[in-house]
mmCIF file of C-alpha atoms and ligand atoms in Angstrom:
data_model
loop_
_atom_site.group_PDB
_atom_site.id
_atom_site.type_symbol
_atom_site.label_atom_id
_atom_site.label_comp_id
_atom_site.label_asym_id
_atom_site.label_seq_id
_atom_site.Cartn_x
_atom_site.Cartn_y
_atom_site.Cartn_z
ATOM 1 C CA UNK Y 538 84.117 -78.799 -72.326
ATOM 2 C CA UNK Y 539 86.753 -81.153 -70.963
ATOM 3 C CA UNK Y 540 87.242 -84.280 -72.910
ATOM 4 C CA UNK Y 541 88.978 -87.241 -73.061
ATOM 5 C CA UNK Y 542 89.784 -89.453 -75.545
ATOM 6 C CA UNK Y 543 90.407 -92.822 -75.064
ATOM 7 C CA UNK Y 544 92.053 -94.413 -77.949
ATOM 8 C CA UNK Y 545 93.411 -91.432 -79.021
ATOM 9 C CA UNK Y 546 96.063 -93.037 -81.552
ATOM 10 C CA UNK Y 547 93.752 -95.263 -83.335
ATOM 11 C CA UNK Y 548 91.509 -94.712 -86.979
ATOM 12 C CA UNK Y 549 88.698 -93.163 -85.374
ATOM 13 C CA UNK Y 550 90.360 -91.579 -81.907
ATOM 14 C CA UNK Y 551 92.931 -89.494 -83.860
ATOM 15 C CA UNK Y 552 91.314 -87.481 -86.045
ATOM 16 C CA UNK Y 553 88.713 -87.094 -83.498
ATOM 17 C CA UNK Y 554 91.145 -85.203 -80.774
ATOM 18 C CA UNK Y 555 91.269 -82.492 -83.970
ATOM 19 C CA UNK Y 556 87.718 -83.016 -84.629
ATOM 20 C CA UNK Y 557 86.966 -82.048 -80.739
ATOM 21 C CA UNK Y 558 89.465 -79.287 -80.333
ATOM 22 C CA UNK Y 559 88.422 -77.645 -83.345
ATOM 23 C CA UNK Y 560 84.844 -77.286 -81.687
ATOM 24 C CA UNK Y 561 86.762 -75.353 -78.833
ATOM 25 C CA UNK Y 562 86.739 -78.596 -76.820
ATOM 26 C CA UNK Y 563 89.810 -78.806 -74.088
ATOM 27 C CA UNK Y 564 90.816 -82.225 -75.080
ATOM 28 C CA UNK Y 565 93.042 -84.965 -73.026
ATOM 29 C CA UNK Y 566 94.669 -87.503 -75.335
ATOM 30 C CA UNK Y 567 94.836 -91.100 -73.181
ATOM 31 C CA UNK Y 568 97.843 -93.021 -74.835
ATOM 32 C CA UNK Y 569 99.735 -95.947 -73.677
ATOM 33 C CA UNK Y 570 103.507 -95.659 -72.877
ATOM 34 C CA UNK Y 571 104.175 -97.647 -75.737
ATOM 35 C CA UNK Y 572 102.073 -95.362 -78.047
ATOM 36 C CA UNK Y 573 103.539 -91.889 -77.127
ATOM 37 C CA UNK Y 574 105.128 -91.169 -80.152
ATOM 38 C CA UNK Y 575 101.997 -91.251 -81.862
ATOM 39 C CA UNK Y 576 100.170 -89.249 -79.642
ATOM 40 C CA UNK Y 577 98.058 -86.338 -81.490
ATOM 41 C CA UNK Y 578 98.437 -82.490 -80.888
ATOM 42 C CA UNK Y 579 96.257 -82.404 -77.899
ATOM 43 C CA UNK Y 580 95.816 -79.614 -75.228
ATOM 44 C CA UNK Y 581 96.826 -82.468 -72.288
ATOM 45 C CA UNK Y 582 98.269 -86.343 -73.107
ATOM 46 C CA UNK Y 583 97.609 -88.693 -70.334
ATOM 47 C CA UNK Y 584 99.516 -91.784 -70.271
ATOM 48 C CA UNK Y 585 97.568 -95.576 -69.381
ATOM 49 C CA UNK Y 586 96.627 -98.666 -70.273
ATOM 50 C CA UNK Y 587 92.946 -99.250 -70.118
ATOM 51 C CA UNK Y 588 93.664 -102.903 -68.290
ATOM 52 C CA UNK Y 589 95.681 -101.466 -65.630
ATOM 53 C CA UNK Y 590 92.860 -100.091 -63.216
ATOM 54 C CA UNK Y 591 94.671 -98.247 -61.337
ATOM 55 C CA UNK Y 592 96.418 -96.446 -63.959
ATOM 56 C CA UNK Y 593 94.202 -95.581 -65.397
ATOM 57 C CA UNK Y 594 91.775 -94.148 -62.506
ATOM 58 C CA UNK Y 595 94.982 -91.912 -62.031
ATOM 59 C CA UNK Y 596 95.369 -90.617 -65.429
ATOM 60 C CA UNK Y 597 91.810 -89.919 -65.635
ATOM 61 C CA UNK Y 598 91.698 -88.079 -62.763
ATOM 62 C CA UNK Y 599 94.547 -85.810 -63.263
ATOM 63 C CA UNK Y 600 92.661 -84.475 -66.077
ATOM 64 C CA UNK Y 601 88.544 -84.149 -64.578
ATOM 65 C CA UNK Y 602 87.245 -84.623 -68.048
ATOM 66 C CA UNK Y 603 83.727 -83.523 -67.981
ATOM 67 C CA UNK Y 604 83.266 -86.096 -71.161
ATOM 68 C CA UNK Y 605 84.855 -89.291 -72.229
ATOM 69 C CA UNK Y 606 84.997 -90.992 -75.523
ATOM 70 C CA UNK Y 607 86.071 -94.463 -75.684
ATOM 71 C CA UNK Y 608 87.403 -95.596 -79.184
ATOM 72 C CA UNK Y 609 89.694 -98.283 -77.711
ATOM 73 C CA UNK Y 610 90.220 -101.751 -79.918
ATOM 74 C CA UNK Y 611 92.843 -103.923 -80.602
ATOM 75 C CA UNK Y 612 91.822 -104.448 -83.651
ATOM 76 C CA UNK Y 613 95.356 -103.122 -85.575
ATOM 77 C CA UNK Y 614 96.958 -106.704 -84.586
ATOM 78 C CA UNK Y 615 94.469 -108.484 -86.841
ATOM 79 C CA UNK Y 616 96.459 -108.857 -89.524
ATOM 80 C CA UNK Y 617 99.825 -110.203 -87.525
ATOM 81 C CA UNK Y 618 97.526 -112.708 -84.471
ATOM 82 C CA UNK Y 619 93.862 -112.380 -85.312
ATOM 83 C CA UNK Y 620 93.415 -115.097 -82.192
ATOM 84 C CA UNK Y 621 94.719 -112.260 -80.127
ATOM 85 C CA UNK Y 622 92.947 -109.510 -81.694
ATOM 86 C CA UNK Y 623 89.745 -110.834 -80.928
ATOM 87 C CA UNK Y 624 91.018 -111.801 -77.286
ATOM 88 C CA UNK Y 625 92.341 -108.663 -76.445
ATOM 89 C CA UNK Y 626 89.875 -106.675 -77.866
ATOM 90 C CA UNK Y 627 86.962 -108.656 -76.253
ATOM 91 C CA UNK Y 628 89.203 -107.656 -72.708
ATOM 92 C CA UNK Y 629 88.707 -104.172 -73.562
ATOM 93 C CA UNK Y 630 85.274 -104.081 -74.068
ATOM 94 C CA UNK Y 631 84.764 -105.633 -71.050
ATOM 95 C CA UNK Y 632 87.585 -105.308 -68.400
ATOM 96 C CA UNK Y 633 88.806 -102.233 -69.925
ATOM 97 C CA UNK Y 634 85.977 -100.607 -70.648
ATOM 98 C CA UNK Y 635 84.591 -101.336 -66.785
ATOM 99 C CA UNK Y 636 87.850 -99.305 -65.753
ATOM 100 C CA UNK Y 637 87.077 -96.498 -67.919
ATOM 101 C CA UNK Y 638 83.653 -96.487 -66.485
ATOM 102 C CA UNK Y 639 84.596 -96.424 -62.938
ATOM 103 C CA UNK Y 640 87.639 -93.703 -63.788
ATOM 104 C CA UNK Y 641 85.159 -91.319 -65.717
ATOM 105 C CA UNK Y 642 83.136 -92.052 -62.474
ATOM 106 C CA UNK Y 643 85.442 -91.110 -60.370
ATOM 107 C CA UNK Y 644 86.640 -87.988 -62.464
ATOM 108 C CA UNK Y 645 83.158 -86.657 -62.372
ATOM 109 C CA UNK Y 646 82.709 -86.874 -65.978
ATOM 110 C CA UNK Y 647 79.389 -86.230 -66.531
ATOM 111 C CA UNK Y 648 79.016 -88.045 -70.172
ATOM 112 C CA UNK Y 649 80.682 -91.396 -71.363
ATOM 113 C CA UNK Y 650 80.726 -91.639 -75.374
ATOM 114 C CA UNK Y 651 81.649 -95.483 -76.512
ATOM 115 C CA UNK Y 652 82.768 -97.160 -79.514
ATOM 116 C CA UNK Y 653 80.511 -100.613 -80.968
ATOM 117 C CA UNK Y 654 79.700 -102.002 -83.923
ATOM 118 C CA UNK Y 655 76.173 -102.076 -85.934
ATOM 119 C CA UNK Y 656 76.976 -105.762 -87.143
ATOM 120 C CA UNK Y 657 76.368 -107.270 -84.567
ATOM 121 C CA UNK Y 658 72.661 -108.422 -85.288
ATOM 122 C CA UNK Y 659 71.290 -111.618 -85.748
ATOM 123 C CA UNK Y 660 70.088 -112.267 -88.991
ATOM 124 C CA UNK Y 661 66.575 -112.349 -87.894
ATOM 125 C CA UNK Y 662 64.122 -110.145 -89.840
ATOM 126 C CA UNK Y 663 64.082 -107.907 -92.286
ATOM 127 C CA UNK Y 664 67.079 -106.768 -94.388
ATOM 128 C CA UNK Y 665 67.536 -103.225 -92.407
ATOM 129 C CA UNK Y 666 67.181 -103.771 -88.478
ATOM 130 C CA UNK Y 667 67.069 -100.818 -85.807
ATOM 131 C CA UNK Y 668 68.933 -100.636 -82.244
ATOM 132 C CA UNK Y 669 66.072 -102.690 -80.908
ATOM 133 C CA UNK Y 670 67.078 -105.978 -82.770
ATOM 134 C CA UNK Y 671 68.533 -108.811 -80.642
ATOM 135 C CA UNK Y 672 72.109 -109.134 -80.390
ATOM 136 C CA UNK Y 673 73.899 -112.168 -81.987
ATOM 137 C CA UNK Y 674 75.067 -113.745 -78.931
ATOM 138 C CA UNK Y 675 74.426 -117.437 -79.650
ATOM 139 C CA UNK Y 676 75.783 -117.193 -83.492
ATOM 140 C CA UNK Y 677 77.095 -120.420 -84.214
ATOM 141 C CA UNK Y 678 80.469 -119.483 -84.646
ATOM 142 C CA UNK Y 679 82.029 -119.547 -81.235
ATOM 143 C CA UNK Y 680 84.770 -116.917 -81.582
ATOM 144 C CA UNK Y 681 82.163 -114.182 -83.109
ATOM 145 C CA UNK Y 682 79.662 -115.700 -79.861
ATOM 146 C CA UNK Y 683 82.132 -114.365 -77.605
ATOM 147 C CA UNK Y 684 83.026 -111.057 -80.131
ATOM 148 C CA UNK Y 685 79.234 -110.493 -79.744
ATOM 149 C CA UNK Y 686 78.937 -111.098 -75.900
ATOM 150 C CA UNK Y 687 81.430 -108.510 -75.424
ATOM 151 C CA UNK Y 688 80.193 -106.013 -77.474
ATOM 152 C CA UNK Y 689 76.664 -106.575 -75.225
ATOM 153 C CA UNK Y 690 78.947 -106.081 -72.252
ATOM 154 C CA UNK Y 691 80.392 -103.138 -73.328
ATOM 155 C CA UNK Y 692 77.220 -101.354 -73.819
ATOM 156 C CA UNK Y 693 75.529 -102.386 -70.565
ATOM 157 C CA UNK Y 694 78.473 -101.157 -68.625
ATOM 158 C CA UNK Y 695 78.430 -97.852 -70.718
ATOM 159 C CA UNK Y 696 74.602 -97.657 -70.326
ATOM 160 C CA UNK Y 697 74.124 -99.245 -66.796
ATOM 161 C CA UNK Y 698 78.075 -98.785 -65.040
ATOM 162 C CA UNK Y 699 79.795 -101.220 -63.605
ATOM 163 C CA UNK Y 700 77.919 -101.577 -60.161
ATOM 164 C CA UNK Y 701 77.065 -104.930 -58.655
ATOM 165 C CA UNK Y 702 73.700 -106.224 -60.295
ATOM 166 C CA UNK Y 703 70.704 -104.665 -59.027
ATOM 167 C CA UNK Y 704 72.440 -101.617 -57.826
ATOM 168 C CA UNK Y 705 70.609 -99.866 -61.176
ATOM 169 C CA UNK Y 706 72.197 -97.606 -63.301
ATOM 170 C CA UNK Y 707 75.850 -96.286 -62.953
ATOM 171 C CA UNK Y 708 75.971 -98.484 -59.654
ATOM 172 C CA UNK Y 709 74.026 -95.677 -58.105
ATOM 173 C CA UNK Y 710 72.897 -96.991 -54.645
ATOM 174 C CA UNK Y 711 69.272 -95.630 -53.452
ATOM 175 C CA UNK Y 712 69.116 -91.896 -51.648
ATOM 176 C CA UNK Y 713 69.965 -92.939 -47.843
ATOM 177 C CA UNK Y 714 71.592 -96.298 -48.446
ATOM 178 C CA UNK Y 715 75.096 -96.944 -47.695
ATOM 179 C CA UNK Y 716 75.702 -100.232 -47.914
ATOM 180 C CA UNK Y 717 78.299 -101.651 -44.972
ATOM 181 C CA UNK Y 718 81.948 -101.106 -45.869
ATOM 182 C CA UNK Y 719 81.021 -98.149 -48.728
ATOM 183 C CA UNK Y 720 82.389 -94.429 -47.844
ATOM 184 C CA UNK Y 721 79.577 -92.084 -49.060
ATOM 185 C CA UNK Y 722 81.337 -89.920 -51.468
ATOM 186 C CA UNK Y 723 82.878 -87.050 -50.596
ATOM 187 C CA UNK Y 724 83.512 -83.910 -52.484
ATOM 188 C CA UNK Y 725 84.632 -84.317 -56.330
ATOM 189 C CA UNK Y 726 84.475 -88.457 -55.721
ATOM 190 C CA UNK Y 727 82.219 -90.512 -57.521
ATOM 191 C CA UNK Y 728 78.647 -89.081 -58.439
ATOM 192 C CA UNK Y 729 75.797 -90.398 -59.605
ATOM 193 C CA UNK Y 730 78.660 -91.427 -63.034
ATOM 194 C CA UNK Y 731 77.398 -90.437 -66.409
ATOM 195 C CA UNK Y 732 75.253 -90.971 -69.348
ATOM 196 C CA UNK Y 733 76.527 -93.665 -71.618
ATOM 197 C CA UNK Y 734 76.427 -92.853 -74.975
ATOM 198 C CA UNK Y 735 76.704 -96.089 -77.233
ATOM 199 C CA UNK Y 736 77.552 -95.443 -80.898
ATOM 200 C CA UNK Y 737 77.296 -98.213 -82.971
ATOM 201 C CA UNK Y 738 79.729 -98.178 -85.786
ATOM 202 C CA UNK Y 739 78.500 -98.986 -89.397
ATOM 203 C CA UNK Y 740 81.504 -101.237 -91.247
ATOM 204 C CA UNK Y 741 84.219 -98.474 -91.267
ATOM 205 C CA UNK Y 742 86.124 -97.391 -94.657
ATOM 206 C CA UNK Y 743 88.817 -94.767 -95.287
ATOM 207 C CA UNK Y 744 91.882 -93.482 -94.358
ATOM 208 C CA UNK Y 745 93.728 -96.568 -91.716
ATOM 209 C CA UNK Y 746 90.728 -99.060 -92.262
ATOM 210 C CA UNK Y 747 90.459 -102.547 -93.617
ATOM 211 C CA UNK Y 748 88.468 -101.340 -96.400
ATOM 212 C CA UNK Y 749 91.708 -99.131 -97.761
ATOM 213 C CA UNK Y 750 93.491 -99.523 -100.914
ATOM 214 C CA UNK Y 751 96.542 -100.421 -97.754
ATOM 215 C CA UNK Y 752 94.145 -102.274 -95.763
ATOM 216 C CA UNK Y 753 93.696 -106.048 -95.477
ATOM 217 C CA UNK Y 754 90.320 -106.308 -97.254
ATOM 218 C CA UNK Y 755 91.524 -103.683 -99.877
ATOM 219 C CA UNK Y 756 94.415 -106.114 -100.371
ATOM 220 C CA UNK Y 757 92.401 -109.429 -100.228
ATOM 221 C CA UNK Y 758 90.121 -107.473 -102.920
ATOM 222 C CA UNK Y 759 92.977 -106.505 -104.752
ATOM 223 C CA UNK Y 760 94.756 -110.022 -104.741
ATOM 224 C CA UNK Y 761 91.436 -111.405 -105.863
ATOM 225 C CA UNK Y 762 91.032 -113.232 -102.614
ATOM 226 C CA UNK Y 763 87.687 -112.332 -101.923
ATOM 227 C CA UNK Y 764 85.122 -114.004 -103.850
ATOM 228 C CA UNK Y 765 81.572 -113.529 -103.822
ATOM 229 C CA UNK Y 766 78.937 -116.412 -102.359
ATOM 230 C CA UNK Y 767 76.083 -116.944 -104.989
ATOM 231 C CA UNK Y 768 73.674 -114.577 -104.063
ATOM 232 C CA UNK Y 769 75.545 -112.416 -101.712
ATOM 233 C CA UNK Y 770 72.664 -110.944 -100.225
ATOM 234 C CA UNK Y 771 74.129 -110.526 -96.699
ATOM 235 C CA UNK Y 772 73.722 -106.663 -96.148
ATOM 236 C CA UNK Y 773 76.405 -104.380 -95.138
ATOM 237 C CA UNK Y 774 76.075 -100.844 -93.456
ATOM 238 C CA UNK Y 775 79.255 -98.439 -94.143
ATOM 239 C CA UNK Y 776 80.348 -95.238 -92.558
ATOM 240 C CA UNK Y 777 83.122 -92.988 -93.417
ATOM 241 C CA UNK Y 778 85.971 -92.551 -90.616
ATOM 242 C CA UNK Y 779 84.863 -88.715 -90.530
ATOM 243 C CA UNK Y 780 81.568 -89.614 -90.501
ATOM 244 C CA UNK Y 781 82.706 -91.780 -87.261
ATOM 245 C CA UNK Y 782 84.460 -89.091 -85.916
ATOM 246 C CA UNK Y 783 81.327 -86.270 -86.746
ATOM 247 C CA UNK Y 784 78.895 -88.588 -84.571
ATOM 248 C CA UNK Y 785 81.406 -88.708 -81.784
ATOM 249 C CA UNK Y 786 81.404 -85.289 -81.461
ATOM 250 C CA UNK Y 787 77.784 -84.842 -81.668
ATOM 251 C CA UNK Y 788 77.369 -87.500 -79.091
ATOM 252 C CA UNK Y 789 79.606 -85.175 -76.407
ATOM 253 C CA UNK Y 790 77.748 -82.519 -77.191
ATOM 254 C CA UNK Y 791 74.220 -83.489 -77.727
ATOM 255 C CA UNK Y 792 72.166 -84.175 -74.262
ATOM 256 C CA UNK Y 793 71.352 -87.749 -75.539
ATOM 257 C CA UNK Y 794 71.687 -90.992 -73.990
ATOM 258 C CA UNK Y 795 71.394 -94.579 -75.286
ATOM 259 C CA UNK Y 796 72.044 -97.274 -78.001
ATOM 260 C CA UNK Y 797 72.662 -95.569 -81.771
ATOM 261 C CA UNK Y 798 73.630 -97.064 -84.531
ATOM 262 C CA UNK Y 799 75.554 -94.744 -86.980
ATOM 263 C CA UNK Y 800 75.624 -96.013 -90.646
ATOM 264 C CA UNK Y 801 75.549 -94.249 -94.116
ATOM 265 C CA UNK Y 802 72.108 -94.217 -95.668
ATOM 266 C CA UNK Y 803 72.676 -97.143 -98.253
ATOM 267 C CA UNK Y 804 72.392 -100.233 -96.861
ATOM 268 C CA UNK Y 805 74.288 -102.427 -99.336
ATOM 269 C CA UNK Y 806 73.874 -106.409 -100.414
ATOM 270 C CA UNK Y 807 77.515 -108.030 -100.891
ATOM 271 C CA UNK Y 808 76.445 -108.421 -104.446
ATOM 272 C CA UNK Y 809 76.365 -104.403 -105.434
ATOM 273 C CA UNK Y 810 79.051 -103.007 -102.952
ATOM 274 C CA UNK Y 811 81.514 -105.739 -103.723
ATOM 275 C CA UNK Y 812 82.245 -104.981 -107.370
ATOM 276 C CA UNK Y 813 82.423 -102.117 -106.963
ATOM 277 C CA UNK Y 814 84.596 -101.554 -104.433
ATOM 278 C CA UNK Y 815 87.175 -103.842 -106.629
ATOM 279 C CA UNK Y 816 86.238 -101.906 -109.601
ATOM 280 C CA UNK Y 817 87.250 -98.710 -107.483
ATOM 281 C CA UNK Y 818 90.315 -100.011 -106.388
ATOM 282 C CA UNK Y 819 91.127 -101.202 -109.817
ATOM 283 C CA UNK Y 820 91.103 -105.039 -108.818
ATOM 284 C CA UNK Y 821 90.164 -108.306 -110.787
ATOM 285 C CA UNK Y 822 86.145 -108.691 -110.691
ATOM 286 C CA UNK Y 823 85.142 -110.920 -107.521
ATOM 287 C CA UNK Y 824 84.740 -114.622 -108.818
ATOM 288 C CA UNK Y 825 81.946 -115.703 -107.777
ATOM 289 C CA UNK Y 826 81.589 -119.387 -105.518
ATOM 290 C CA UNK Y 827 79.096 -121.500 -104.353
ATOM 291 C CA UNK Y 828 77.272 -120.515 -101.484
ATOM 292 C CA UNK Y 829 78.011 -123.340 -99.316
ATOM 293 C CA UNK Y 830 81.778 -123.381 -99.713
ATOM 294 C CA UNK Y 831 82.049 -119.528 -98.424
ATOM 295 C CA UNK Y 832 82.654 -120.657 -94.799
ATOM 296 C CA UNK Y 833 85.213 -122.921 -95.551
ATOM 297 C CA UNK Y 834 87.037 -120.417 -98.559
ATOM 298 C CA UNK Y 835 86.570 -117.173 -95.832
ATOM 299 C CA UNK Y 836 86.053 -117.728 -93.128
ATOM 300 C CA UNK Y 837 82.301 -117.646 -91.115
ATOM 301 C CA UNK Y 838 82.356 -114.185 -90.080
ATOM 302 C CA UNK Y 839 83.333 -113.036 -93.920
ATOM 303 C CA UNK Y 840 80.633 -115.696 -95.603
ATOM 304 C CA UNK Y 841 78.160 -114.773 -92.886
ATOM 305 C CA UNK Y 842 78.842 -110.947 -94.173
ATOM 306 C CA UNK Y 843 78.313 -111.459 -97.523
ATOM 307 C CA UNK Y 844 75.553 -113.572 -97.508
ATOM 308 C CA UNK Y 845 73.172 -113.791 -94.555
ATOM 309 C CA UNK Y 846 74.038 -110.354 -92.334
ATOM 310 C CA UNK Y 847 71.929 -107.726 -91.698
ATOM 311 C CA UNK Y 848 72.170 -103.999 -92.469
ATOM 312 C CA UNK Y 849 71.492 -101.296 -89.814
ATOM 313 C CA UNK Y 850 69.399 -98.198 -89.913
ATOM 314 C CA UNK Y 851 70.804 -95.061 -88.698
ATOM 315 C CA UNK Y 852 67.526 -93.073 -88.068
ATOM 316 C CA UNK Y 853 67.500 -92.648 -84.409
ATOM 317 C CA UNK Y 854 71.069 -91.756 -84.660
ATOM 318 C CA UNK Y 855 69.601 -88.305 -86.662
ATOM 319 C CA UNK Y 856 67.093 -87.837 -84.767
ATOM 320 C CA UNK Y 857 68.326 -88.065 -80.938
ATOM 321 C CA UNK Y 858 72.089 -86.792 -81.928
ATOM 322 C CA UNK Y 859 71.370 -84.332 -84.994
ATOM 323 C CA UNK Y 860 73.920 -86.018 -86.745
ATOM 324 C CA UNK Y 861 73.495 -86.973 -90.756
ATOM 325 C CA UNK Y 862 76.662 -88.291 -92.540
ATOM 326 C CA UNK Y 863 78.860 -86.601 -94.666
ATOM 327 C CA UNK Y 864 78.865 -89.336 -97.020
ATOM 328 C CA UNK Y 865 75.066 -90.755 -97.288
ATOM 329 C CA UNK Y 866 76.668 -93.613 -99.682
ATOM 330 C CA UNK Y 867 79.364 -95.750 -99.925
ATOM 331 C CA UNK Y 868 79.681 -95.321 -103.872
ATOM 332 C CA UNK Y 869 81.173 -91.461 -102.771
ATOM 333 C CA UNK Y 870 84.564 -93.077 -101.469
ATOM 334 C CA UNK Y 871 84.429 -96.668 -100.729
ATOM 335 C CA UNK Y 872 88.379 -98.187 -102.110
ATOM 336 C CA UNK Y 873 88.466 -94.337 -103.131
ATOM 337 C CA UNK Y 874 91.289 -93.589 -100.629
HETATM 338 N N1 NAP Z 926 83.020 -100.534 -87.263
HETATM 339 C C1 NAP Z 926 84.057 -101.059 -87.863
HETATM 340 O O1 NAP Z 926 84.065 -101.417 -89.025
HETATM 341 C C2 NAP Z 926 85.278 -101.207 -87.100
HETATM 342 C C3 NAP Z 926 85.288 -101.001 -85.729
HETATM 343 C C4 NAP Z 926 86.501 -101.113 -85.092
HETATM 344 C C5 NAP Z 926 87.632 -101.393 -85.839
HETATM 345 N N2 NAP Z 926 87.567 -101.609 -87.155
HETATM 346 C C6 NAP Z 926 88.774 -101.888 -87.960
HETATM 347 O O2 NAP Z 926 89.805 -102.223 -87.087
HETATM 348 C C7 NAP Z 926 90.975 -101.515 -87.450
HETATM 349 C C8 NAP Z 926 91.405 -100.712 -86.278
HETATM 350 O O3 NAP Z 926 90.489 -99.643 -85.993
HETATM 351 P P1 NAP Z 926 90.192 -99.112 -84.511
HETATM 352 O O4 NAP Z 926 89.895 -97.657 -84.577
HETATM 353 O O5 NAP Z 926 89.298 -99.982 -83.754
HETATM 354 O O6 NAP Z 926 91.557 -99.433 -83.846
HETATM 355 P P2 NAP Z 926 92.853 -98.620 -83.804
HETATM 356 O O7 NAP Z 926 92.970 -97.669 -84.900
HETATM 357 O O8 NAP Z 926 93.907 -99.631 -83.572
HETATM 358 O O9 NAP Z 926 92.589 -97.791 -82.452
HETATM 359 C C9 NAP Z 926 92.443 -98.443 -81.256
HETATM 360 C C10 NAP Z 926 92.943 -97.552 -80.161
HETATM 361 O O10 NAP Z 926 92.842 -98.262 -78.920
HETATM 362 C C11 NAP Z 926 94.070 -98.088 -78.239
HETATM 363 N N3 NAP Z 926 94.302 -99.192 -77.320
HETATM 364 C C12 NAP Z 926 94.447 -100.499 -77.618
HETATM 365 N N4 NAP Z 926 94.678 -101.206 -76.487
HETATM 366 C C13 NAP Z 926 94.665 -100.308 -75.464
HETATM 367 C C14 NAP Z 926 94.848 -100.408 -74.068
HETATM 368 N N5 NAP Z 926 95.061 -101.591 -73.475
HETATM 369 N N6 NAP Z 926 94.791 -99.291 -73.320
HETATM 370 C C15 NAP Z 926 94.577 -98.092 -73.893
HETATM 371 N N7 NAP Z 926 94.391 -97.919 -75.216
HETATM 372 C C16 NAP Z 926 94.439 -99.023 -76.000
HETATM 373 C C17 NAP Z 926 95.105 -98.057 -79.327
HETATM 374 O O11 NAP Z 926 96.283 -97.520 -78.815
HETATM 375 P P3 NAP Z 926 97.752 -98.017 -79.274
HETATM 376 O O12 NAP Z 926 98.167 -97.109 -80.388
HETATM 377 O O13 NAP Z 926 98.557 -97.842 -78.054
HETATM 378 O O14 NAP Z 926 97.632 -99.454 -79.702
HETATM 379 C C18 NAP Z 926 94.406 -97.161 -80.319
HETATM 380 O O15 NAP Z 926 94.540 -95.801 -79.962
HETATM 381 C C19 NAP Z 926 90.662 -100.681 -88.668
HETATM 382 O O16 NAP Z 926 91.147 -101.382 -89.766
HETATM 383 C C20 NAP Z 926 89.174 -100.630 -88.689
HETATM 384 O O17 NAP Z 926 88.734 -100.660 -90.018
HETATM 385 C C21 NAP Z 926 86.406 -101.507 -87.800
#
């Protein structure tokens, strides 16, 4: 198949242009101008930034991927401007990710694959939720609010298109309606646009993550800046970077569409996977802190991590995509590498 990787520079989108040609995939590498040099071995690079529509529609097009896989943050700046991490990132996953929509659209792509996060939950419920839990869009913190409202966006535009509301999914417009000022398309213009595919990333560790020995919560660990609330029974879901990479692939190649969230199959509290993920990397033991002072010492997203978040079950995932992970627990790995 023909497939396109947006993101093709970044922890998950890298290893995945291998992952994808090594199936026998044909695979186009999208890359910004800025990002060349790091392009992978790929059988086509296409050059564009996923905010410049137009661009992009063009690069898209010159390749007629029959599949696209979005694994676009910009998450890398969050150790340098974590203001314009979040700001940037929240543009991708919605402008961006509208414009990668319409392109693959456009292209003829008949499957769209995107990146999201499973921790994105409210903390309603038991301590292992499915893709059916709400969203956290009114969280009290008003920069993960927005994080979260993004994240919702992204997946209705990956699920539903970017059509004007009520058009239904992809923007399709009823058999026989052409509404005033719309073209019908022609030959190899936009179809009906294609199934969304949204995979909903566990808390990533390995090679290039936070969570390694080089990454800023392996540091933070290591530095002993990362104490643990009393109680730290917030729950974290992990997945392995392959493991990322090994649902991606099923997802182009499995007939599937929908929400799934893709996790290891050890939902953790704070309280087990923290020590020993510094006792792995070889750190000081995590002090631990009172409760109430872990917004103010980390931070609300961290404190609301460790102490009140939920974890995310990853059964639909095997059953809809055949896909299992590699590493079923985060004690095979996690501040291994
Ligand atoms: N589930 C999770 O836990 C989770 C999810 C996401 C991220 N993270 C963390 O965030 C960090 C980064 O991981 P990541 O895979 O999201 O990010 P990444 O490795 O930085 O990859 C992001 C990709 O998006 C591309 N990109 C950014 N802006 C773009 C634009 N305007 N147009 C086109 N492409 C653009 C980047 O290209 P350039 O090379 O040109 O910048 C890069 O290829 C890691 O530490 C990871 O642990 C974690």
């Amino acid at each position: 198949m023909r497939v396109l990787v947006a993101g093709a520079t970044g922890v998950v989108g890298h290893p995945l242009v291998g992952a994808l040609r090594a199936r026998g995939h044909q695979v186009s590498a999208l890359v910004r101008e800025e990002s060349r040099a790091k392009a992978p071995d790929a059988d086509a690079v296409v050059v564009a930034d996923a905010l410049d529509r137009q661009g992009l529609l063009s690069a898209v097009a010159a390749v007629r991927p029959e599949a696209v896989v979005h694994q676009m943050t910009a998450l890398r700046l969050l150790r340098d401007d974590p203001a314009a991490a979040f700001a940037r990132t929240a543009r991708l996953r919605t402008e961006g990710t509208a414009n990668l929509v319409e392109a693959a659209r456009e292209a003829g792509a008949r499957r769209l694959v995107a990146q999201s996060i499973a921790f994105a939950a409210a903390p309603v419920g038991g301590p292992v939720l499915d893709e059916d839990a709400p969203l956290y869009v009114d969280a009290p913190d008003p920069g993960w609010a927005a994080t979260v409202r993004a994240v919702a966006e992204l997946e209705r535009l990956v699920l539903d298109g970017p059509g004007p509301a009520g058009a239904g999914p992809a923007g399709v417009v009823p058999a026989g309606v052409v509404p005033a000022g719309v073209v019908p398309a022609g030959p190899g213009s936009a179809g009906p646009g294609p199934a969304g595919v949204v995979l909903r990333y566990g808390t990533l560790y390995g090679p290039g993550t936070a969570y390694a020995r080089t990454g800023a919560t392996g540091q933070a660990v290591l530095a002993g800046r990362l104490p643990l609330p009393e109680g730290a029974a917030g729950i974290t879901s992990f997945l392995h970077v392959e493991d990322a990479v090994g649902a991606a692939v099923a997802a182009v190649e499995s007939e599937a569409t929908g929400v799934f969230q893709v996790t290891d199959d050890e939902p953790a509290p704070a309280a087990q996977w923290l020590p020993h993920y510094a006792r792995t990397l070889g750190g000081p033991a995590p002090r631990t802190v009172p409760a109430a002072l872990a917004p103010r010492l980390l931070g609300w997203f961290v404190a609301h991590q460790l102490t009140a978040a939920r974890g995310a079950a990853n059964g639909r995932a095997r059953t809809a995509l055949g896909w299992r992970p590699g590493r079923p627990s985060w004690r095979d790995g996690l501040g291994a590498e």
